[in-house]
Coordinates of C-alpha atoms and ligand atoms in Angstrom, one line a residue:
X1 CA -59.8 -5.3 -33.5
X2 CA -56.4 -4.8 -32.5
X3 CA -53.8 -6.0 -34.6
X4 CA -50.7 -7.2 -32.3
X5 CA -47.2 -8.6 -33.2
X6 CA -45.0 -10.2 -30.9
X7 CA -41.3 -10.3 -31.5
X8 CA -39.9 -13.2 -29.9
X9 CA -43.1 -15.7 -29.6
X10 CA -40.8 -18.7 -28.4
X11 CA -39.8 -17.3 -25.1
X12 CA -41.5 -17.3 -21.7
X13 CA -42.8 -14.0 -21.5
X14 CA -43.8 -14.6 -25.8
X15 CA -46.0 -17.2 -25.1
X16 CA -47.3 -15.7 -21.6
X17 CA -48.2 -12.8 -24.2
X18 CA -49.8 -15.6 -26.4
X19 CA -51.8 -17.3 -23.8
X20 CA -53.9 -14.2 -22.3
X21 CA -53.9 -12.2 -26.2
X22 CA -55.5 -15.6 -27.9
X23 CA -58.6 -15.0 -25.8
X24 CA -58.2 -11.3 -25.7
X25 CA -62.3 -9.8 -26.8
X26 CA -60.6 -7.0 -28.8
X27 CA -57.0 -8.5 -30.6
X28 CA -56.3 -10.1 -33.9
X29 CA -52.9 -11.6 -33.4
X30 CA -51.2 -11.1 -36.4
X31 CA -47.6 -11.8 -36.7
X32 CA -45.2 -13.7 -34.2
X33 CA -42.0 -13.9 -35.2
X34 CA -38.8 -16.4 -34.0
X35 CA -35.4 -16.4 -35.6
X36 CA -34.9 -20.4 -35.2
X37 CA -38.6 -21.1 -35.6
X38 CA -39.5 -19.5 -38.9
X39 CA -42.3 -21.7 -40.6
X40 CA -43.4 -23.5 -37.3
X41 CA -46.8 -23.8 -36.2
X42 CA -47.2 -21.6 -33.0
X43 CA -48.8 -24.8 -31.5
X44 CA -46.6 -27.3 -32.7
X45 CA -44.1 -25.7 -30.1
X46 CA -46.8 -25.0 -27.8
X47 CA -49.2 -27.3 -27.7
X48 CA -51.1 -25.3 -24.5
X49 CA -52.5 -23.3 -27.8
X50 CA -53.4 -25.8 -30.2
X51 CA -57.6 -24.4 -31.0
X52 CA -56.7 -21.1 -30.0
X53 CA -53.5 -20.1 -31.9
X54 CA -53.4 -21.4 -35.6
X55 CA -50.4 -18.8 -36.7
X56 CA -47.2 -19.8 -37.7
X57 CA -43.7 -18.4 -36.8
X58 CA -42.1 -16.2 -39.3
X59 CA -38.5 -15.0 -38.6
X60 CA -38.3 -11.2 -37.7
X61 CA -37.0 -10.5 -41.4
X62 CA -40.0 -11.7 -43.4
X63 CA -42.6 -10.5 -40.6
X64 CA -44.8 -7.1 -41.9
X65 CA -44.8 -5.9 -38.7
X66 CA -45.8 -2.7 -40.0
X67 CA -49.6 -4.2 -40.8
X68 CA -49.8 -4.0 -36.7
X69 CA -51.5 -1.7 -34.5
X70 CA -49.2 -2.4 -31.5
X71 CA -45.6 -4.6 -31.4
X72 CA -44.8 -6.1 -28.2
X73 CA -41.1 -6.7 -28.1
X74 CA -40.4 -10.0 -25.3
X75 CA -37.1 -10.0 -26.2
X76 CA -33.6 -9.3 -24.9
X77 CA -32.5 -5.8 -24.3
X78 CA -31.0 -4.0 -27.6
X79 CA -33.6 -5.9 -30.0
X80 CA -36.6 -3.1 -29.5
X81 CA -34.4 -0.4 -29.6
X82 CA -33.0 -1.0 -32.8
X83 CA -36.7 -1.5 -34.6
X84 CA -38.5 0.9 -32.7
X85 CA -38.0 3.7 -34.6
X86 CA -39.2 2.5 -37.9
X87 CA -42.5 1.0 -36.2
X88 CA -43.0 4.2 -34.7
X89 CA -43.2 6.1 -37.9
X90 CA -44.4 3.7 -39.6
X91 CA -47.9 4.9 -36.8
X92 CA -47.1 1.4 -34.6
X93 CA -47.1 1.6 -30.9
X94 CA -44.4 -0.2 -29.2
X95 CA -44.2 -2.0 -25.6
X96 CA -41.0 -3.3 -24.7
X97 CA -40.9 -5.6 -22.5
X98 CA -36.9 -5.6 -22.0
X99 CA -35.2 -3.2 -20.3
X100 CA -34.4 -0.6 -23.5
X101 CA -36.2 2.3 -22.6
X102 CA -36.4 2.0 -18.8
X103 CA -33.6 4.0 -17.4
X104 CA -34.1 7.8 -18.8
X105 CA -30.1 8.2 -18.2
X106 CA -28.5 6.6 -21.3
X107 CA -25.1 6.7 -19.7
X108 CA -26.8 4.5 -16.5
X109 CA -28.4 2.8 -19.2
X110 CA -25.3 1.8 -21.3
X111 CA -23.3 0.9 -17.8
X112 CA -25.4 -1.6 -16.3
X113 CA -26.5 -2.9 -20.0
X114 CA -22.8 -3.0 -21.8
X115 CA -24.2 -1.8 -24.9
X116 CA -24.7 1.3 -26.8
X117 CA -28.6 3.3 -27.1
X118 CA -28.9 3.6 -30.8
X119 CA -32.6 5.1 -30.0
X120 CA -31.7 7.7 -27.2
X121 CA -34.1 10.2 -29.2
X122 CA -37.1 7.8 -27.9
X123 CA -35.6 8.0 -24.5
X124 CA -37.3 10.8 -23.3
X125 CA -40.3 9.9 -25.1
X126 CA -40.8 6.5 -23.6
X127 CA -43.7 6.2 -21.3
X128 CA -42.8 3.9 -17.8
X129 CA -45.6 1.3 -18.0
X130 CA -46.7 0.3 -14.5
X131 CA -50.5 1.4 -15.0
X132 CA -51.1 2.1 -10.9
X133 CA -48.6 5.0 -10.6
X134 CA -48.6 6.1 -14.6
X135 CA -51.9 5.3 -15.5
X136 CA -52.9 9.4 -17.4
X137 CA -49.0 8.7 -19.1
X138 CA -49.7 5.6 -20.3
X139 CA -53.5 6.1 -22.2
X140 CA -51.5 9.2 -24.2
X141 CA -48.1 6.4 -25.3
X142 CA -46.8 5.5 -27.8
X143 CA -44.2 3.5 -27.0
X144 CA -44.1 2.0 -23.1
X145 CA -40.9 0.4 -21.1
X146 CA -42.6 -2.1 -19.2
X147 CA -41.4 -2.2 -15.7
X148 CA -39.1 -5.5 -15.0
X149 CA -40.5 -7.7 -12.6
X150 CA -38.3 -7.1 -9.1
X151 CA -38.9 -3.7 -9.6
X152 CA -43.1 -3.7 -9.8
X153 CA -42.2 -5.1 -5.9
X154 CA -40.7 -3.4 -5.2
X155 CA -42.3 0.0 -6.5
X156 CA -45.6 -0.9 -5.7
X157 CA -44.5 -1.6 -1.8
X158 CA -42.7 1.2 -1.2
X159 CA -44.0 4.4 -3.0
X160 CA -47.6 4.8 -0.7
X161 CA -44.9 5.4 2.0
X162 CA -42.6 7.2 -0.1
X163 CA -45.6 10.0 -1.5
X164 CA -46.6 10.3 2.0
X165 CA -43.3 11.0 3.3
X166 CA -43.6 8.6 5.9
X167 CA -40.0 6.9 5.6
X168 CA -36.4 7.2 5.4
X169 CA -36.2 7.1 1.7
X170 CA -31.9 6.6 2.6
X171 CA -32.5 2.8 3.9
X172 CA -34.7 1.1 2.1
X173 CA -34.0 -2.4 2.1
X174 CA -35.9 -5.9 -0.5
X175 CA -35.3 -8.8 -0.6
X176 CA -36.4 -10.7 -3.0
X177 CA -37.0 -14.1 -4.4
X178 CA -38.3 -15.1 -8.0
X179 CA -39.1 -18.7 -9.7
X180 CA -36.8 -19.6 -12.3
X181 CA -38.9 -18.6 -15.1
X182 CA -37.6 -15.2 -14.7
X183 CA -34.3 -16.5 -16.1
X184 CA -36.4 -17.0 -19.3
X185 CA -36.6 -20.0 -22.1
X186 CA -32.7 -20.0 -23.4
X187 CA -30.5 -23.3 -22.2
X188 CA -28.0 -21.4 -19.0
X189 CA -26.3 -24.0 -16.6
X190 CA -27.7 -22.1 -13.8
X191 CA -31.1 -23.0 -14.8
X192 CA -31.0 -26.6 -15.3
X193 CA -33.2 -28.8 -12.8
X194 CA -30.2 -30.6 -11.5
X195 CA -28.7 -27.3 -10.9
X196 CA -31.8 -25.2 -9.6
X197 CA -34.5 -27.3 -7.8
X198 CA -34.1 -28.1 -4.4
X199 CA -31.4 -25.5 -3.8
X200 CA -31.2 -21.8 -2.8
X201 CA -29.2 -19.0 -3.4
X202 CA -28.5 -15.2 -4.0
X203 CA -27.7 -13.9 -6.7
X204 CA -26.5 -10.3 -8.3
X205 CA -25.9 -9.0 -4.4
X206 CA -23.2 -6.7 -5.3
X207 CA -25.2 -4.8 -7.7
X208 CA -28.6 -5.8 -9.7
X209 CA -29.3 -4.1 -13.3
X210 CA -32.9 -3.7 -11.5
X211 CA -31.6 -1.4 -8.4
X212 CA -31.2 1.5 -10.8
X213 CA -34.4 0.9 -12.8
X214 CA -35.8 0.8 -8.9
X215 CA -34.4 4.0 -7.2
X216 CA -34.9 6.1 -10.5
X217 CA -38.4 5.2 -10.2
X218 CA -38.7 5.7 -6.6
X219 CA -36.7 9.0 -6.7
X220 CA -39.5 10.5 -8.8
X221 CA -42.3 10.3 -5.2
X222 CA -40.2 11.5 -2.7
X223 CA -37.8 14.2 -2.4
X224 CA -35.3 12.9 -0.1
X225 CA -32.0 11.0 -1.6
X226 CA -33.3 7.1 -2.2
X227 CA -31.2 4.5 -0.7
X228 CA -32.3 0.9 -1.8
X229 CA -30.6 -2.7 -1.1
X230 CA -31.7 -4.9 -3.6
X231 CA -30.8 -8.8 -3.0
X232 CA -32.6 -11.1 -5.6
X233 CA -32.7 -14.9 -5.1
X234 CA -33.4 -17.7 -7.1
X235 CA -35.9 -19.9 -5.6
X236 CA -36.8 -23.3 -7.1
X237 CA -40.3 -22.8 -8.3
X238 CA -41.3 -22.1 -11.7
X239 CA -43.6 -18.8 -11.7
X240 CA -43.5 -16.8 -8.3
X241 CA -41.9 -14.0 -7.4
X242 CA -42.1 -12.8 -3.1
X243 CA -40.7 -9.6 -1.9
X244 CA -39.8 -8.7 1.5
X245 CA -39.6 -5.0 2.1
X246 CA -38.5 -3.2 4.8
X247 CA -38.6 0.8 5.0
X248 CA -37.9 2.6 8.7
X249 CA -40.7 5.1 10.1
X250 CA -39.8 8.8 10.4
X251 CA -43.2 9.7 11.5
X252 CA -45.8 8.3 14.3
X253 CA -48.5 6.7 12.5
X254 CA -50.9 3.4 13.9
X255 CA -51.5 0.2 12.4
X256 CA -55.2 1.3 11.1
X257 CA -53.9 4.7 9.1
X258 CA -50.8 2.9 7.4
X259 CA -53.3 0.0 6.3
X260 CA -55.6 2.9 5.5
X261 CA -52.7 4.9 3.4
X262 CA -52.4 1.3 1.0
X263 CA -56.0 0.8 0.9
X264 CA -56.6 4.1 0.1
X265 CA -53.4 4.4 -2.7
X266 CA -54.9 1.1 -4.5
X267 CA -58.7 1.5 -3.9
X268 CA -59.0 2.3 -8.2
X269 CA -56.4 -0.5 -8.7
X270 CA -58.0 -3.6 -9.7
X271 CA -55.0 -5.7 -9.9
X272 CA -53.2 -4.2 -6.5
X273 CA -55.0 -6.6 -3.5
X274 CA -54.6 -5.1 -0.5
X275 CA -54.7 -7.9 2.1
X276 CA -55.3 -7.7 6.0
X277 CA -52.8 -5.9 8.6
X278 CA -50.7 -8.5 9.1
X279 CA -51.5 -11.7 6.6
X280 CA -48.9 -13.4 4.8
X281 CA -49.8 -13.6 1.2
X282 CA -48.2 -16.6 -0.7
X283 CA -47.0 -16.7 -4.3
X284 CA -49.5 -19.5 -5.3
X285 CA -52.0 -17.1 -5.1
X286 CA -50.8 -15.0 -7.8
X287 CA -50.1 -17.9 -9.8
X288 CA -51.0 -17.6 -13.5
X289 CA -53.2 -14.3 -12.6
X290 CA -52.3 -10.6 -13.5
X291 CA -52.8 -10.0 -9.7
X292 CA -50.3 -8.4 -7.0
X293 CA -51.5 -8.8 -3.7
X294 CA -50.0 -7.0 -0.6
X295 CA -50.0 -7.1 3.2
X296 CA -47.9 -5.0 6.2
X297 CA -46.4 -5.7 9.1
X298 CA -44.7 -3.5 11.9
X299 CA -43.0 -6.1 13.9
X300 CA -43.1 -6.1 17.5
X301 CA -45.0 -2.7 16.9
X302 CA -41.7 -1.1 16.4
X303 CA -40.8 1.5 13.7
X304 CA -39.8 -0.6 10.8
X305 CA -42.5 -1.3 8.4
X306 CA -42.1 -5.0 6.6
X307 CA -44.3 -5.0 3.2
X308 CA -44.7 -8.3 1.8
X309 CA -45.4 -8.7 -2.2
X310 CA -46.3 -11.2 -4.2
X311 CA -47.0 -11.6 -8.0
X312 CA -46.5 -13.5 -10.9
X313 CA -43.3 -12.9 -12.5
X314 CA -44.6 -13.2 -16.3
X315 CA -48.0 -12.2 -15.8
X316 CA -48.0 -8.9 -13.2
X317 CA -44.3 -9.3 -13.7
X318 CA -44.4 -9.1 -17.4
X319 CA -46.9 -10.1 -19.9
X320 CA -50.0 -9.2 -18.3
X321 CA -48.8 -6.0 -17.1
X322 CA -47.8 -5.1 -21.1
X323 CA -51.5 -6.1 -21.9
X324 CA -52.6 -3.9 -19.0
X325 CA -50.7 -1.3 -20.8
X326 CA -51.9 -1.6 -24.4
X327 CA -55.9 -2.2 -23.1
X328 CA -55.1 1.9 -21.5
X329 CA -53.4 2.8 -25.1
X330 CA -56.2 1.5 -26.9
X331 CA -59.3 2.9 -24.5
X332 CA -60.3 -0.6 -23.3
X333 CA -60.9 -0.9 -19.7
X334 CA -57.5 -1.8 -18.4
X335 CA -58.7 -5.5 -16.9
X336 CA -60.0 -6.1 -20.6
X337 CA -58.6 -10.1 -21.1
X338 CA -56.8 -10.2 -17.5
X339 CA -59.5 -11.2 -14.9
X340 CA -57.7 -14.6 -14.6
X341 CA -58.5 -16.4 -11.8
X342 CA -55.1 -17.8 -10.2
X343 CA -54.4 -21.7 -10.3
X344 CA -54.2 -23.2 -6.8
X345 CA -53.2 -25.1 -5.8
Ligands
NAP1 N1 -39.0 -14.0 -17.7 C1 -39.5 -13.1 -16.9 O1 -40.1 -13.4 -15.8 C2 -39.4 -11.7 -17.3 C3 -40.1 -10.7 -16.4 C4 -40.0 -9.4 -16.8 C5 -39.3 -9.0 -17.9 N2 -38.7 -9.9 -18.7 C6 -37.9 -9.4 -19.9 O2 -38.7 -9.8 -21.0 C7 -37.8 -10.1 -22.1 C8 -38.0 -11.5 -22.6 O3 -37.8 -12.4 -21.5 P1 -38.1 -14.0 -21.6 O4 -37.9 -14.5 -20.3 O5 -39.4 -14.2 -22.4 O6 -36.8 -14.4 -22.5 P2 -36.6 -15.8 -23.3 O7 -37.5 -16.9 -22.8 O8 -35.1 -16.0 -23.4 O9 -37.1 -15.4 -24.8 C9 -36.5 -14.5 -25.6 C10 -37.2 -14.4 -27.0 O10 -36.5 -13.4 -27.8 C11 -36.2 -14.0 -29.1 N3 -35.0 -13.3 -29.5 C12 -33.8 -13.4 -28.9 N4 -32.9 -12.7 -29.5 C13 -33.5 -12.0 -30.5 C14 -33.1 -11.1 -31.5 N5 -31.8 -10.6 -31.5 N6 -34.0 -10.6 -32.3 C15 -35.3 -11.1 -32.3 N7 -35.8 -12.0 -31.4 C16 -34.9 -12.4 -30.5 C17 -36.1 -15.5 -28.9 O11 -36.6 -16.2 -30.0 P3 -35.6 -16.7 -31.2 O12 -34.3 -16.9 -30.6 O13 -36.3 -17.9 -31.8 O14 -35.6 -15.5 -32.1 C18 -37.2 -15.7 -27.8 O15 -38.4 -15.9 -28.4 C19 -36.4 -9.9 -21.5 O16 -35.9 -8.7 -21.9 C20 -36.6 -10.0 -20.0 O17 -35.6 -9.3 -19.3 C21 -38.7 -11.2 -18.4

């Protein structure tokens, strides 16, 4: 069995990690830690686990996380970096969920994030973990930066087209919505009901922390200079995340071979669902399921290409991709404990 820890077991994307490890065939969890919730029964706060979870919280300090085989860190940025070092020679693997070890450019890294590296020897290191363009990488890790959510879109839309040099790489365009979970557990104004159902908005249009996570991703499949728009929104649904991506044609190519080129990139990817030429997948059906499903469009036959992608932002978008991740470092058939059928409606 594997033994997992999870720093930061009261938040969103902790007890997303909770809910699909408790029934994982091949994990023991074995220490969750919270710095307010030290002594707490995991399923006093989370009753969803009561049966399944009988661990307590312990607070980060008092936690051996050492005793692990793999830490998952679902925590704000800064937190992994400062303990992955000891875990790591200590013969732990790592998987951050937060942003950490995402950017390999510390200086990009330290802009967008307003706070020093104090790992930037592990930069290099770190292993990008979005299994259905890194999968080889990922089996050999030991420490992965799990892909945020807007940018496993957003990556998984464009880079087919990209590899096959199909598009303008200088004018790529998402827009994007996501379910207020993605804010996470902690009390913000913005996130209130009162403030975030029944309403709309944009957010982070000027500049997103995920645009350079995005183009340095996408700069590695294409050798053209990327150019990526990136407009998030906050949309009032819980779990759900939609992109709409649009990428211009540089090449003549028919409805049947670009479907053909997705079908073709995914066919070994059993959480990408390639849908029909021209359906309209909805977030629902991603809902509580480590699924992504796709579908394209070329409106009025023209030359711009209009990928639509949905997923679940703490399961695809998070949680379940980290498990994805750790089943490949640990030689488990990467679906192992994610074949999660999603809720609908
Ligand atoms: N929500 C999403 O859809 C989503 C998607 C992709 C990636 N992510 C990323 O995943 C990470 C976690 O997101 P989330 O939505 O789960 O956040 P969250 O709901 O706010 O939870 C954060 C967790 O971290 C713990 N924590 C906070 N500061 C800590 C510190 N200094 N040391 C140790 N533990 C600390 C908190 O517990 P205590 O305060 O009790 O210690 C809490 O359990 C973030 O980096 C986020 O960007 C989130």
């Amino acid at each position: 069995m594997i033994k997992v820890g999870i720093v930061g077991g009261t938040g969103y994307t902790g007890v997303e990690l909770l809910r699909l490890l408790a029934v994982h065939p091949d994990v023991q969890l074995t220490a969750i830690t919270s710095r307010k919730e030290d002594g707490l029964p995991v399923a006093d706060m989370f009753p969803s686990l009561r049966g399944v979870v009988d661990l307590a919280f312990s607070s980060p300090d008092k936690a051996d996380l050492t005793q692990c085989d793999v830490v998952f860190f679902a925590t704000p940025h800064g937190v992994a970096m400062a303990q992955a070092p000891a875990l790591l020679a200590a013969g732990v693997k790592v998987i951050d969920l937060a942003a950490d070890f995402r950017l390999k450019d510390q200086a990009t890294f330290e802009k967008w994030y307003k706070i020093p590296h104090t790992a930037p020897e592990l930069i290099e290191e770190a292993v990008y973990g979005l299994p259905e363009l890194n999968r080889d990488d990922i089996k050999g890790a030991r420490l992965i930066a799990n892909p945020g959510c807007y940018p496993t879109t957003m990556q998984l839309g464009f880079v087919p087209l990209l590899k096959a040099g199909l598009v303008d790489a200088g004018n790529l365009i998402a827009d994007c919505k996501s379910g207020v979970s993605g804010a996470g557990r902690k009390a913000e104004i913005g996130t209130l009901f009162s403030e975030s159902s029944d309403n709309f908005k944009a957010y982070g249009v000027h500049g997103h922390r995920h645009t350079p996570e995005t183009s340095a991703q996408l700069a590695r499949y294409t050798e053209q200079k990327v150019g990526l728009i990136f407009t998030p929104h906050l949309v009032p649904m819980i779990r759900g995340m939609h992109a709409t991506l649009y990428a211009r044609l540089n090449k003549d190519i028919d409805d049947a071979a670009l479907q053909a080129l997705f079908e073709d990139t995914y066919k070994d990817s059993a959480f990408v669902d390639v849908m029909p030429f021209g359906s309209h997948p909805e977030t629902r059906s991603t809902r509580g399921s480590n699924m992504l499903r796709l579908a394209l469009h070329r409106p009025e036959g023209g030359n711009t290409v209009v990928i639509l992608v949905v997923q679940d932002n703490l399961v695809k978008g998070a949680s379940g991709q980290a498990v994805q991740c750790m089943n490949l470092m640990f030689g488990l058939d990467e679906t192992t404990g994610l074949k999660q059928i999603a809720l609908l409606p």
